[in-house]
Coordinates of C-alpha atoms and ligand atoms in Angstrom, one line a residue:
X1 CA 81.6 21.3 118.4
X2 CA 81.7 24.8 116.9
X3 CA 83.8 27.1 117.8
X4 CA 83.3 31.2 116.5
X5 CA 84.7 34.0 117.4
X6 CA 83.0 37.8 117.9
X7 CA 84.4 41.3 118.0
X8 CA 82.6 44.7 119.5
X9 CA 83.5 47.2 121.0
X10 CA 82.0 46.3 124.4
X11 CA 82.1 43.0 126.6
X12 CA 78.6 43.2 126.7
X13 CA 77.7 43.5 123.2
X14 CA 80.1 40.7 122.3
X15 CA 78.3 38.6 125.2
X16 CA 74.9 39.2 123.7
X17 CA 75.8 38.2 120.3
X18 CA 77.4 34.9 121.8
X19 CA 74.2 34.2 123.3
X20 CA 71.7 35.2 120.7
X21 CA 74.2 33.0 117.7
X22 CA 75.1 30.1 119.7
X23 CA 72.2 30.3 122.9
X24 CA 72.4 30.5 126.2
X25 CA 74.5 27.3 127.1
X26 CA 77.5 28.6 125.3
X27 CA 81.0 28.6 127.1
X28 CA 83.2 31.3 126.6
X29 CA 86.6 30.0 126.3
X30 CA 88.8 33.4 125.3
X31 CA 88.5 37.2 125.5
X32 CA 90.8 39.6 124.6
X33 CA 91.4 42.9 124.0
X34 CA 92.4 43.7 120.0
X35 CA 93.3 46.5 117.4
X36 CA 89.7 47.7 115.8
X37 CA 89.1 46.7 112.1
X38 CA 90.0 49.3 109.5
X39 CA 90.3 53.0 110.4
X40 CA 89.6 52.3 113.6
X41 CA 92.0 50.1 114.5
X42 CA 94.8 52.8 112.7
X43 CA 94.1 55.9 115.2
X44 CA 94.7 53.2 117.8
X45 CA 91.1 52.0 119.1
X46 CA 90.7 48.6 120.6
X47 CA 87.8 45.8 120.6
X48 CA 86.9 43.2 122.7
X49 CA 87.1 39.6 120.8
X50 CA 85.5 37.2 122.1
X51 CA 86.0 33.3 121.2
X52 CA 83.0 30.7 122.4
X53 CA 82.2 27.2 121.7
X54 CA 78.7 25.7 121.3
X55 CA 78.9 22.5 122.6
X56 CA 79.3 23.0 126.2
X57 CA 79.5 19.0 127.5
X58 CA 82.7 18.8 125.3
X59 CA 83.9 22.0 126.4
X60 CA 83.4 21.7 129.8
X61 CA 85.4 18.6 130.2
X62 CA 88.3 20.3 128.5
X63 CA 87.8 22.9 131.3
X64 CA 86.9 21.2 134.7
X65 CA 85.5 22.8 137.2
X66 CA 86.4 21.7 140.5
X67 CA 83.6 21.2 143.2
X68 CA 82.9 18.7 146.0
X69 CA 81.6 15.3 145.1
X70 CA 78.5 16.1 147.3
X71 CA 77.5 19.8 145.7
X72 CA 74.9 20.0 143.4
X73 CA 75.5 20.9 139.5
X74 CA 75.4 24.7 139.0
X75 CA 72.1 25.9 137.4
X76 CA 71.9 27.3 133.4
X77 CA 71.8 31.1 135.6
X78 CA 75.1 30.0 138.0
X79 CA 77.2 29.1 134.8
X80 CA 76.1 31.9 133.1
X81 CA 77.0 34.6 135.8
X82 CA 80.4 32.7 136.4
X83 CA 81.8 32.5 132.4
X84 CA 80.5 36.4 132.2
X85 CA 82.5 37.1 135.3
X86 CA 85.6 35.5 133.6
X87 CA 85.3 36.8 130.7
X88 CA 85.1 40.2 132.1
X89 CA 88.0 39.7 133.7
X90 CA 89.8 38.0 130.7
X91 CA 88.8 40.8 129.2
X92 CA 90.8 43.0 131.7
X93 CA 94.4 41.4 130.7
X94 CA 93.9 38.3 133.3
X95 CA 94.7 35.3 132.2
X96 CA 92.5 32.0 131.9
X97 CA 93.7 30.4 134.9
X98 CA 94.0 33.7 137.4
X99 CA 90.0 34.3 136.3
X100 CA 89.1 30.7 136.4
X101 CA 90.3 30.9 140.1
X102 CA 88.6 34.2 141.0
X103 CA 85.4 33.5 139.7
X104 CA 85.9 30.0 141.7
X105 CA 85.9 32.1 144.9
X106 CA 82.8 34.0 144.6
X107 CA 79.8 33.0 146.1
X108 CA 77.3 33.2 143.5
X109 CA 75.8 36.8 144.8
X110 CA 78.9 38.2 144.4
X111 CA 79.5 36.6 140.9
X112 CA 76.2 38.3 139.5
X113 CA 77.1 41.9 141.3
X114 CA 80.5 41.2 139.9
X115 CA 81.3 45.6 141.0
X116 CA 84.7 46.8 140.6
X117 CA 85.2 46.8 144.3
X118 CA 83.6 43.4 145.1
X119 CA 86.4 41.9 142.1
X120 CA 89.3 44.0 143.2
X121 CA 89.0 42.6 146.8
X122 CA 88.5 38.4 145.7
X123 CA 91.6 39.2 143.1
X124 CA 93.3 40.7 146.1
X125 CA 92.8 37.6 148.5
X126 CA 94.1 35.3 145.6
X127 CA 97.3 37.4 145.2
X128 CA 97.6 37.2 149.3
X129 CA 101.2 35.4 148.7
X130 CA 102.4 37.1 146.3
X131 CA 102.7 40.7 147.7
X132 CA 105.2 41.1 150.3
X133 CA 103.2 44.6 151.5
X134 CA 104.4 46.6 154.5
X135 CA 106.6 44.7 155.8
X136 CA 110.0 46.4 158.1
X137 CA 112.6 47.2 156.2
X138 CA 116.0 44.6 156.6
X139 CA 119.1 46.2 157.1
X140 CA 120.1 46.6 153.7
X141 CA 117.9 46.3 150.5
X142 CA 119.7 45.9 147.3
X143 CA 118.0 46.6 143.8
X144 CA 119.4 44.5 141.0
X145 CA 118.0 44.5 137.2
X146 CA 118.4 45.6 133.7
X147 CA 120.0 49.6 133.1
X148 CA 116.8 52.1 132.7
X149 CA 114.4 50.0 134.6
X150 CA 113.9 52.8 137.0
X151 CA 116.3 51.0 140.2
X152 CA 118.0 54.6 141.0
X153 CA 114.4 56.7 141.2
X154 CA 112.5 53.7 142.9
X155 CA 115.1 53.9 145.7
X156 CA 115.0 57.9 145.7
X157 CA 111.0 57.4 145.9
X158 CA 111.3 55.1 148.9
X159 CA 114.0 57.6 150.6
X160 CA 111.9 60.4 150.0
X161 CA 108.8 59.2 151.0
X162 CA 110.2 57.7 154.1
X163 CA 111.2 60.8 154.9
X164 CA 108.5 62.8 154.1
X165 CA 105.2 60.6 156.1
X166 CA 107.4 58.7 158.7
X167 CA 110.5 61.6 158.9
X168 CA 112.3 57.8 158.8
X169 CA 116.5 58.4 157.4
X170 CA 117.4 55.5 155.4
X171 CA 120.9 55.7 154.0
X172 CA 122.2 55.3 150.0
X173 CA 124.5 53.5 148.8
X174 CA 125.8 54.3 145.0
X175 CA 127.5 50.6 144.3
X176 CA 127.1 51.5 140.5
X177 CA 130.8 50.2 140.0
X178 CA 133.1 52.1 137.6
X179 CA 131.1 54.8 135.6
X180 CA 131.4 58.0 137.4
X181 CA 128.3 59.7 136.1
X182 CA 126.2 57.1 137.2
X183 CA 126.5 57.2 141.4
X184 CA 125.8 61.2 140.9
X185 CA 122.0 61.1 139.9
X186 CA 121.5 59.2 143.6
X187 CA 124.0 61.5 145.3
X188 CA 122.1 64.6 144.0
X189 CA 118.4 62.7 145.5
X190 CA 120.4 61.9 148.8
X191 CA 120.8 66.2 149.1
X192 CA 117.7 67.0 148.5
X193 CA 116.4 64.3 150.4
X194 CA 118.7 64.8 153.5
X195 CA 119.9 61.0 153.4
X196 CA 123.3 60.1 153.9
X197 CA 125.2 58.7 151.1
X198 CA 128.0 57.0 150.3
X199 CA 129.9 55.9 146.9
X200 CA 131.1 52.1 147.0
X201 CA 134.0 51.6 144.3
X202 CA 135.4 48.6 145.1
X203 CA 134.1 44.9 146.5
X204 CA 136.1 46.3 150.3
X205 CA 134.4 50.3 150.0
X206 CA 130.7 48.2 149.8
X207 CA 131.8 46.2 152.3
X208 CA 132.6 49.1 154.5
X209 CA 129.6 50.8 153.4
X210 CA 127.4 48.3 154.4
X211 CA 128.7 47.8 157.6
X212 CA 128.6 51.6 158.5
X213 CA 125.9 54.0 160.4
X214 CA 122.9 52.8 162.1
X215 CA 120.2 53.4 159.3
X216 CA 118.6 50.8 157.2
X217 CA 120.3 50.7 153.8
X218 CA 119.2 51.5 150.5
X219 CA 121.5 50.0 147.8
X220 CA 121.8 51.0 144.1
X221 CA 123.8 48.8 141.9
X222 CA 125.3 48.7 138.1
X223 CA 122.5 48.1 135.9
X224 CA 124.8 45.9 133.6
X225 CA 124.4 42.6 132.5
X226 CA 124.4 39.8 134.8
X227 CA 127.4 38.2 133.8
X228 CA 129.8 40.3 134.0
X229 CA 132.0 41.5 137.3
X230 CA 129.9 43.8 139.3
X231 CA 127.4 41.3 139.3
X232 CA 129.7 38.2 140.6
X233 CA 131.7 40.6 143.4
X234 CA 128.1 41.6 144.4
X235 CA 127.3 38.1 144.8
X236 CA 130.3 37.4 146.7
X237 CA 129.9 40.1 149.0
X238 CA 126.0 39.3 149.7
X239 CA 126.1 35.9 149.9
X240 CA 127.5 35.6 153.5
X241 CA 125.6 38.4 155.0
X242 CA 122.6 38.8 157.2
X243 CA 120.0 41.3 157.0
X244 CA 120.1 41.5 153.2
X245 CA 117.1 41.8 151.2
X246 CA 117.5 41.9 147.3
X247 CA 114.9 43.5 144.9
X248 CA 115.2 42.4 141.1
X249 CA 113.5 45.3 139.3
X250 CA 111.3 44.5 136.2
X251 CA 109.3 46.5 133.8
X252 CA 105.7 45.6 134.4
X253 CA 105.4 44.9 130.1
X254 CA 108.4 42.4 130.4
X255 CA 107.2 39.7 128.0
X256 CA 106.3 36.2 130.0
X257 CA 110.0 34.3 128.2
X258 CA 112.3 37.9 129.2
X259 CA 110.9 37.9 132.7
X260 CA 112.0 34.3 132.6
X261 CA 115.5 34.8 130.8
X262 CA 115.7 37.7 133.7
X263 CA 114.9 35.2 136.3
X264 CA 117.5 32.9 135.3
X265 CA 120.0 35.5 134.9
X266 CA 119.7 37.3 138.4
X267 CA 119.2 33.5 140.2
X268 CA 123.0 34.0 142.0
X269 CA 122.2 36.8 143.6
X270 CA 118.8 35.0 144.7
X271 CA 116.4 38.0 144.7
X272 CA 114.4 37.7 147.2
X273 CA 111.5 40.4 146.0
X274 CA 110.5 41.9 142.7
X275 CA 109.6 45.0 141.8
X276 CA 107.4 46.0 139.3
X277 CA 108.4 49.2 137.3
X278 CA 106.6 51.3 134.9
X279 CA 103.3 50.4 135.2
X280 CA 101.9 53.7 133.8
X281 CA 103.7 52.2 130.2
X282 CA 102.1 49.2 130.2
X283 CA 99.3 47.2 128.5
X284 CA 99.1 44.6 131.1
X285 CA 101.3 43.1 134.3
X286 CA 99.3 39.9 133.8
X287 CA 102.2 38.2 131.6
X288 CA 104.6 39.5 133.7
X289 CA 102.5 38.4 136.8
X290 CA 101.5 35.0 136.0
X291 CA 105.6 34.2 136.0
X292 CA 106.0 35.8 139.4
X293 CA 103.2 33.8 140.5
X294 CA 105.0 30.1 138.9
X295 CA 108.3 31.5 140.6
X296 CA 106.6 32.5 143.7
X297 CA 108.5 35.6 144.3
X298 CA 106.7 38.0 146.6
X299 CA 106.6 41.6 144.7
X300 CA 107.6 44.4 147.2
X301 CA 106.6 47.6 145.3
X302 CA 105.1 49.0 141.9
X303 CA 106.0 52.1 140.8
X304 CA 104.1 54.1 138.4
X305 CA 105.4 57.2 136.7
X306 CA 108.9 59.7 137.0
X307 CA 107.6 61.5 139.9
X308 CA 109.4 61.1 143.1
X309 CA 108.1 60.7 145.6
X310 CA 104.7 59.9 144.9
X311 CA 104.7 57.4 141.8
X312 CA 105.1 54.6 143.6
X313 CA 103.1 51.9 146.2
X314 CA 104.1 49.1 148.5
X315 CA 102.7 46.4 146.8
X316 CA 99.9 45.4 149.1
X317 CA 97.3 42.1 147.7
X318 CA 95.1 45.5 146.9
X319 CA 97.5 47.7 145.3
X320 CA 98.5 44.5 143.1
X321 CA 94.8 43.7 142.4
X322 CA 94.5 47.3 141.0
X323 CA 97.6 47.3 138.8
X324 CA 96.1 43.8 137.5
X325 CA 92.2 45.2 136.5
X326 CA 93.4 48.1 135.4
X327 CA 90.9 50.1 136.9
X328 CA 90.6 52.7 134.1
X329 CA 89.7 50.0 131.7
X330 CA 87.3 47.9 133.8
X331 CA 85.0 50.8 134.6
X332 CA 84.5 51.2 131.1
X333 CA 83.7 47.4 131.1
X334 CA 81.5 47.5 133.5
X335 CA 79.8 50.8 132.8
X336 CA 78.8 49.3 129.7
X337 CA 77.5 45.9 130.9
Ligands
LIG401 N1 107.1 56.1 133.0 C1 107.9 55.7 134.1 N2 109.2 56.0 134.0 C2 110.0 55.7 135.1 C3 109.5 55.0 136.2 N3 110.5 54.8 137.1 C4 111.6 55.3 136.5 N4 111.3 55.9 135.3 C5 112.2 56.5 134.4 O1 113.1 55.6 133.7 C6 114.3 56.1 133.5 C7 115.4 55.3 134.0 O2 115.3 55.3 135.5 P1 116.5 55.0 136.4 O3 116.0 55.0 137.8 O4 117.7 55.9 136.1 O5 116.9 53.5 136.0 P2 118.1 52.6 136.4 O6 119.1 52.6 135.3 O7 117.5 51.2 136.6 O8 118.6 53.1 137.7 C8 114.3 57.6 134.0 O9 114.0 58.5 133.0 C9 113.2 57.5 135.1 O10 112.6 58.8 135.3 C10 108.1 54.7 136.2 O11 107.5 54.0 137.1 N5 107.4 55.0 135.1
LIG402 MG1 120.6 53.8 138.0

């Protein structure tokens, strides 16, 4: 078996020169996105590399493709319009197993279409259990995570916004422990907001927060590190109670092993949603996605830039498909295939 890679700056050129090297039959098995060669590559410009084998018998029974005992073998045109599809979406930040599953649920029409809209909705129906979409609030949400993921503005976005479509009050919560300066960025949202607000100190002030007014509750935590106190008192204090909801927040380019090391980390205070932060800085959520998807999570929102209120979504299948494709980048993919 021989196995060659090919770099250009489209999917479709590197598709053509797959074919016309190695012929028709040849499986793609890899496509990513890479730093150009020489100049290019310096002032930042990408290329698509893709890696293909030509001997697709041995190939194909490293990658099997699941089908019903009784279904005929896909023709020479089927394969074809299924490997492009993955590799397009390869191509797109996916990874191998996320495509593989896609292209597995379109029908064969829609795999030679293959439109932006006709891939964001199959993505979206195989990320169904992962987003937790608009679901009622619980009576208090908690945000957990690392300092400067974005916990304070996402719950100022979700105030504000609240406020602003539904004219809905939910109330803040400033549990940020012991530094002083910290509770006053989400006391200075809750006045311009109009939400009420209240500063929990201690293990008994949170206690009292939480048990006080009749709005749902919005809860921002210390954004230290998981072992120390704060941490363990919130724990405590959450543990027993009904009608909590915990988000961990993540940046959406958290590496596959720190998502996982965060994971393990935050696992006492059992979050029961993720949130996906800072997708306008990141390459791709599919690292970060493919985790959620082995820890079975369900992610709540994705946020997407400083502004508040708008910069941010409920993480609907859709909205998650989106963020996935990158819809900026698969136009140009498609455009030029
Ligand atoms: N680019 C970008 N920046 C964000 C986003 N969310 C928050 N930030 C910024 O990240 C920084 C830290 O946010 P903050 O909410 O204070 O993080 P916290 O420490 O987890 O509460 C601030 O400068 C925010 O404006 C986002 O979705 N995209
Ligand atoms: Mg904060």
């Amino acid at each position: 078996m021989s196995v060659k890679t090919y770099r250009h700056t489209t999917v479709k050129d590197a598709l053509r020169a797959v074919r016309e090297d190695m012929g028709p039959e040849a499986l793609v098995l890899a496509t990513r996105m890479v730093a150009a060669r020489g100049w290019r590559g310096w002032v930042g410009m990408r290329e698509v590399q893709v890696t293909a084998a030509s001997a697709p018998a041995a190939v194909r029974a490293a990658v099997p493709e699941r089908r019903p005992a009784d279904t005929p073998p896909p023709t020479r045109t089927a394969r074809s319009a299924r490997g492009g599809l993955v590799a397009r979406l390869l191509a797109s930040g996916l990874d191998r197993a996320m495509a593989e599953r896609v292209a597995a649920s379109a029908s064969h029409a829609e795999r030679r279409a293959a439109s932006l809209p006709v891939l964001r909705r199959l993505l979206a129906s195989q990320l169904e259990a992962l987003a937790a979409g608009d679901e009622p609030y619980a009576r208090v949400e908690v945000f957990v995570g690392p300092p400067g993921v974005g916990k304070t503005t996402t719950i100022a976005k979700i105030a504000a916004r609240e406020r602003a479509t539904r004219g809905r009050t939910l109330g803040l919560v400033g549990a940020d422990g012991f530094r002083t300066g910290a509770v006053e960025q989400l006391r200075i949202y809750a006045s311009v907001i109009g939400a009420p607000f209240r500063v929990a100190r201690t293990v008994e002030e949170l206690d009292k927060a939480l048990a006080a007014g009749r709005h749902s509750l919005l809860v921002d935590t210390a954004g230290r590190s998981p072992r120390d106190g704060g941490l363990r008192d919130l724990r405590r204090l959450l543990g027993g109670r009904r009608g909590v909801r915990t988000h961990l927040v993540m940046a959406a380019d958290t590496s596959a092993r720190t998502a996982r090391r965060l994971l393990d980390a935050y696992q006492d205070v059992r979050p029961d949603r993720i949130v996906i932060a800072k997708l306008d800085e990141a390459e791709s959520v599919a690292p970060l996605l493919a985790v959620i998807a082995d820890c079975g999570i369900p992610v709540s929102y994705l946020t997407t830039g400083q502004q508040v209120p708008e910069d941010f979504d409920r993480a609907t299948p859709a909205a998650l498909a989106g963020a996935l494709l990158r819809d900026d980048e698969w136009e140009a993919a498609v455009a030029a295939c």
